[in-house]
Structures are given as structure tokens and as C-alpha cells.
Short mmCIF file of C-alpha atoms in Angstrom, two decimals:
data_model
loop_
_atom_site.label_atom_id
_atom_site.label_comp_id
_atom_site.label_asym_id
_atom_site.label_seq_id
_atom_site.Cartn_x
_atom_site.Cartn_y
_atom_site.Cartn_z
CA GLN A 1 0.07 0.16 -0.05
CA LYS A 2 1.29 3.47 -0.84
CA GLU A 3 2.05 5.97 1.81
CA VAL A 4 0.00 8.72 0.31
CA GLU A 5 -2.84 7.85 -2.08
CA GLN A 6 -4.43 10.20 -4.78
CA ASN A 7 -6.81 9.47 -7.66
CA SER A 8 -4.77 10.09 -10.62
CA GLY A 9 -7.95 11.80 -12.56
CA PRO A 10 -8.41 13.68 -14.47
CA LEU A 11 -10.85 15.45 -12.69
CA SER A 12 -12.72 17.84 -15.10
CA VAL A 13 -14.83 20.60 -13.72
CA PRO A 14 -16.42 23.51 -15.61
CA GLU A 15 -15.07 27.11 -15.10
CA GLY A 16 -16.42 28.62 -12.10
CA ALA A 17 -17.22 25.37 -10.23
CA ILE A 18 -15.62 24.05 -7.02
CA ALA A 19 -12.88 21.35 -7.65
CA SER A 20 -12.48 19.00 -4.94
CA LEU A 21 -9.17 17.10 -4.50
CA ASN A 22 -8.60 14.29 -1.95
CA CYS A 23 -5.58 12.38 -0.46
CA THR A 24 -5.33 9.72 1.98
CA TYR A 25 -2.36 8.64 4.14
CA SER A 26 -1.15 5.69 5.94
CA ASP A 27 1.21 6.88 8.60
CA ARG A 28 -0.76 8.01 11.77
CA GLY A 29 2.48 9.69 12.95
CA SER A 30 2.17 12.18 10.19
CA GLN A 31 1.93 15.73 11.31
CA SER A 32 2.00 18.10 8.38
CA PHE A 33 0.27 18.06 5.21
CA PHE A 34 1.02 20.02 1.89
CA TRP A 35 -0.68 20.65 -1.44
CA TYR A 36 1.40 21.52 -4.41
CA ARG A 37 0.34 22.47 -7.81
CA GLN A 38 2.56 21.20 -10.95
CA TYR A 39 2.16 22.38 -14.26
CA SER A 40 3.13 20.11 -17.14
CA GLY A 41 6.97 20.13 -17.44
CA LYS A 42 7.45 22.44 -14.54
CA SER A 43 8.62 22.11 -11.08
CA PRO A 44 6.03 21.71 -7.87
CA GLU A 45 4.90 25.01 -6.23
CA LEU A 46 3.60 25.25 -2.96
CA ILE A 47 0.04 26.31 -2.61
CA MET A 48 -0.61 25.60 1.17
CA PHE A 49 0.11 23.46 4.21
CA ILE A 50 -2.13 22.40 7.09
CA TYR A 51 -1.37 20.71 10.30
CA SER A 52 -4.42 21.02 12.50
CA ASN A 53 -7.75 19.18 11.96
CA GLY A 54 -10.10 21.09 10.37
CA ASP A 55 -10.05 23.91 7.44
CA LYS A 56 -7.38 26.47 6.47
CA GLU A 57 -8.21 29.15 3.95
CA ASP A 58 -5.99 31.05 1.60
CA GLY A 59 -7.81 32.89 -1.08
CA ARG A 60 -9.75 30.42 -3.38
CA PHE A 61 -7.93 27.65 -1.92
CA THR A 62 -9.16 25.58 1.30
CA ALA A 63 -7.35 22.75 2.69
CA GLN A 64 -9.16 20.31 4.94
CA LEU A 65 -7.66 17.92 7.57
CA ASN A 66 -9.09 14.86 9.49
CA LYS A 67 -6.41 12.92 11.11
CA ALA A 68 -9.01 10.37 12.58
CA SER A 69 -9.65 9.35 9.05
CA GLN A 70 -6.39 10.01 7.76
CA TYR A 71 -7.73 12.24 4.94
CA VAL A 72 -6.78 15.69 3.60
CA SER A 73 -8.51 17.51 0.73
CA LEU A 74 -8.25 20.81 -1.13
CA LEU A 75 -11.05 22.51 -2.43
CA ILE A 76 -10.51 25.05 -5.26
CA ARG A 77 -13.39 27.58 -5.69
CA ASP A 78 -14.20 29.49 -8.74
CA SER A 79 -12.21 27.21 -10.71
CA GLN A 80 -10.10 28.80 -13.65
CA PRO A 81 -8.56 27.31 -16.60
CA SER A 82 -5.21 28.38 -15.41
CA ASP A 83 -5.85 26.21 -12.45
CA SER A 84 -5.54 22.98 -14.78
CA ALA A 85 -2.38 21.12 -13.57
CA THR A 86 -1.55 18.29 -11.36
CA TYR A 87 -2.00 18.62 -7.81
CA LEU A 88 0.42 16.72 -5.49
CA CYS A 89 -0.49 15.96 -1.81
CA ALA A 90 2.58 15.47 0.38
CA VAL A 91 2.77 14.40 4.15
CA SER A 92 5.69 14.98 6.65
CA ASP A 93 6.06 13.49 10.14
CA THR A 94 8.91 13.89 12.68
CA GLY A 95 10.43 10.68 12.13
CA ARG A 96 11.01 11.47 8.27
CA ARG A 97 13.52 13.83 6.77
CA ALA A 98 11.63 14.77 3.95
CA LEU A 99 8.29 14.79 2.37
CA THR A 100 6.39 11.86 0.97
CA PHE A 101 4.64 12.70 -2.18
CA GLY A 102 1.41 11.01 -3.56
CA SER A 103 1.19 10.59 -7.38
CA GLY A 104 -0.94 13.68 -8.08
CA THR A 105 -4.40 14.19 -9.40
CA ARG A 106 -4.69 15.87 -12.62
CA LEU A 107 -7.19 18.67 -12.98
CA GLN A 108 -8.87 20.00 -15.91
CA VAL A 109 -11.05 23.28 -15.64
CA GLN A 110 -13.15 23.52 -18.84
CA PRO A 111 -13.81 26.89 -20.24
CA GLU B 1 15.66 37.91 -4.18
CA ALA B 2 15.68 34.71 -2.28
CA ASP B 3 15.33 31.75 -4.50
CA ILE B 4 16.58 28.27 -5.52
CA TYR B 5 18.43 27.74 -8.78
CA GLN B 6 19.35 24.65 -11.08
CA THR B 7 21.84 24.50 -13.79
CA PRO B 8 21.76 23.34 -16.40
CA ARG B 9 18.04 23.38 -17.16
CA TYR B 10 18.43 21.04 -20.04
CA LEU B 11 21.28 18.58 -20.78
CA VAL B 12 21.81 16.07 -23.47
CA ILE B 13 24.86 13.85 -22.91
CA GLY B 14 26.25 10.51 -24.43
CA THR B 15 26.55 7.39 -22.30
CA GLY B 16 29.42 7.07 -19.93
CA LYS B 17 30.15 10.76 -19.48
CA LYS B 18 30.40 12.30 -16.23
CA ILE B 19 27.97 14.92 -15.18
CA THR B 20 27.18 17.12 -12.50
CA LEU B 21 24.00 19.07 -11.91
CA GLU B 22 24.09 22.18 -9.71
CA CYS B 23 21.72 23.23 -7.33
CA SER B 24 22.08 26.70 -5.07
CA GLN B 25 19.79 28.53 -2.69
CA THR B 26 19.69 31.94 -1.45
CA MET B 27 16.91 31.28 0.94
CA GLY B 28 19.15 30.50 3.98
CA HIS B 29 17.76 27.09 4.14
CA ASP B 30 19.57 24.33 5.87
CA LYS B 31 17.94 21.35 4.55
CA MET B 32 18.25 20.17 0.70
CA TYR B 33 17.07 17.52 -1.23
CA TRP B 34 17.24 15.90 -4.81
CA TYR B 35 14.25 14.37 -6.44
CA GLN B 36 13.78 12.44 -9.63
CA GLN B 37 10.58 12.59 -11.64
CA ASP B 38 9.72 10.66 -15.09
CA PRO B 39 6.96 12.69 -17.00
CA GLY B 40 3.62 11.96 -15.65
CA MET B 41 4.96 10.08 -12.44
CA GLU B 42 5.17 10.68 -9.05
CA LEU B 43 8.51 12.34 -7.33
CA HIS B 44 11.01 9.98 -5.95
CA LEU B 45 13.47 11.16 -2.97
CA ILE B 46 17.22 10.19 -4.12
CA HIS B 47 19.42 12.12 -1.68
CA TYR B 48 18.83 14.70 1.28
CA SER B 49 21.02 16.78 3.71
CA TYR B 50 20.43 18.37 6.97
CA GLY B 51 23.37 20.62 6.86
CA VAL B 52 27.03 20.89 5.85
CA ASN B 53 28.77 17.62 5.59
CA SER B 54 25.31 15.86 6.17
CA THR B 55 24.03 13.63 3.24
CA GLU B 56 21.76 10.82 3.05
CA LYS B 57 20.22 8.67 0.39
CA GLY B 58 16.39 8.70 -0.06
CA ASP B 59 13.98 6.11 -0.98
CA LEU B 60 14.98 5.60 -4.43
CA SER B 61 18.08 3.85 -5.25
CA SER B 62 20.30 6.01 -7.26
CA GLU B 63 23.81 5.64 -8.86
CA SER B 64 24.18 9.40 -8.15
CA THR B 65 26.18 11.00 -5.46
CA VAL B 66 25.89 14.22 -3.66
CA SER B 67 28.11 16.71 -1.49
CA ARG B 68 27.32 19.39 1.12
CA ILE B 69 30.54 21.75 1.54
CA ARG B 70 28.63 24.75 1.65
CA THR B 71 25.14 25.60 3.29
CA GLU B 72 23.70 26.99 -0.08
CA HIS B 73 25.15 24.41 -2.84
CA PHE B 74 23.98 20.91 -3.14
CA PRO B 75 25.45 19.42 -6.47
CA LEU B 76 24.53 15.81 -7.77
CA THR B 77 27.02 13.83 -9.73
CA LEU B 78 26.76 11.12 -12.22
CA GLU B 79 29.96 9.37 -12.51
CA SER B 80 28.95 7.46 -15.69
CA ALA B 81 25.80 8.41 -17.38
CA ARG B 82 23.47 5.76 -18.87
CA PRO B 83 20.19 6.03 -21.01
CA SER B 84 18.20 4.65 -17.86
CA HIS B 85 19.30 8.12 -16.01
CA THR B 86 17.06 9.76 -18.47
CA SER B 87 14.64 11.92 -16.30
CA GLN B 88 13.97 15.04 -14.53
CA TYR B 89 16.09 16.27 -11.51
CA LEU B 90 14.32 18.57 -8.91
CA CYS B 91 16.27 20.17 -6.16
CA ALA B 92 14.49 21.52 -3.26
CA SER B 93 15.18 23.25 -0.01
CA SER B 94 13.22 23.88 3.33
CA SER B 95 14.11 25.43 6.90
CA ARG B 96 14.69 23.47 10.02
CA ALA B 97 13.91 26.32 12.34
CA GLY B 98 10.36 25.08 13.71
CA GLY B 99 7.64 25.19 11.34
CA PRO B 100 6.05 22.42 9.29
CA ASN B 101 8.96 21.74 6.85
CA GLU B 102 7.55 22.86 3.65
CA GLN B 103 10.08 22.37 0.69
CA PHE B 104 10.50 25.07 -2.23
CA PHE B 105 11.47 23.50 -5.59
CA GLY B 106 14.17 24.73 -8.24
CA PRO B 107 12.98 24.82 -11.94
CA GLY B 108 14.59 21.45 -12.35
CA THR B 109 17.22 19.87 -14.85
CA ARG B 110 15.64 17.83 -17.66
CA LEU B 111 18.49 15.13 -18.54
CA THR B 112 18.59 12.83 -21.49
CA VAL B 113 21.29 10.23 -21.92
CA LEU B 114 21.83 8.91 -25.25
#
């Protein structure tokens, strides 16, 4: 079983809709959770991180964390075609020296 | 402006050549990482460093080596390149000082070995 699981997609949403991206992780010791956006051929770009249960909002993005269910999600409100990219979930815990990345979900926002 | 740099951005080289991929950061970070990523695939950690003279191998077995003589510099070397080394190599850095350990990535080096 992979440590960080994401649906590969593609997830297709119309422009202006809410895109919901999900991620599950296996290590209960995980403490910090990150969402990265990666455009094709480019390097990952940090969108936001969360480490407390609940919601964290930053502009059009909301990260949600549920440690009991080992589940983290990213909501993108008012989706734009420029949001079309692969979204990577990453997890960190005190025992590891680096992040563990999921394989990413490809999002397509249709104009 | 604080940033993380990688050179070269693209490299096409023949089998058996020795290559060094450069990574430098001006962010004042102490932790640095190398990832390998094939197109459309996930990132795999190949090396990381907690500070000067500290290097560790990552999850993915790699024939490359790294060094960390200066805080800001973390080069990766392949002694004898092979076609199986063709991939994108991404360098990242993060700060140890408290916080959740978010990593920032350089632009990457796309390596092709013929």
C-alpha cells in the first residue's frame, strides 16, 4: 500500500465550479500536510499546508484535514482554466527527513 | 530575491559521460533535497542533506552521489551516465527552524542520456 494515495484523475470541472481533490495517508504519525501544484514540464509549487484538524483557507483555496480518518483535501473555489495542473499531496512527520508525495491528481478546468 | 537555482536546465549527453547537476539556494535554508521525476509520474527522493557535511540516500536507489560543502550548494554527480538516468531532476530546500518543513523547488534539470 502506498503511503500517500491520490486519485490520478483527470478530474474535469467547468469554469467557476468548485474542484475537490482528495488524499489519504497511511502513517498515523504524520503531522504536516502540503498541497503542491505542478504544471506540465514545470517544478512543483507550494499552494498551502495544514497541520491542525479542520479547515484552512487561503484565497480561493481551502485545505481540510481529518487526522482520525487520515484524510486531507483541497478545495478550489471559482475554478479557472489556469488552475488546470497536477495537484500533489505531500505528508511529513517527525520521524522522516523529507516529504512523502502522492502521485498527484490531474485537474482539468473546462472554459 | 531569495530563490533556488538549478543549472543546466536541459542537458543532452552521451552514455558514459560524467555529469554534475548544480543546485544553489539563497533562502538561508539548511535542508536540501534531490528528487527524480519521470514525465507524468510521482516524485522520488534520491538524496537529502540536513546541513554541511551531512548527506543521506533517499527512498529511490540511485547511482548518483551528492556533496554538501557549503550550506547554499548541493550538487549531484553521475560518474557514468546511462540511458536509464534520463529523467527530470528536481532540487528542493526547506528550513529546519520550527515550522512544518515546507519545501521549495528549483526549476529542475531535464537530463537526456543517449
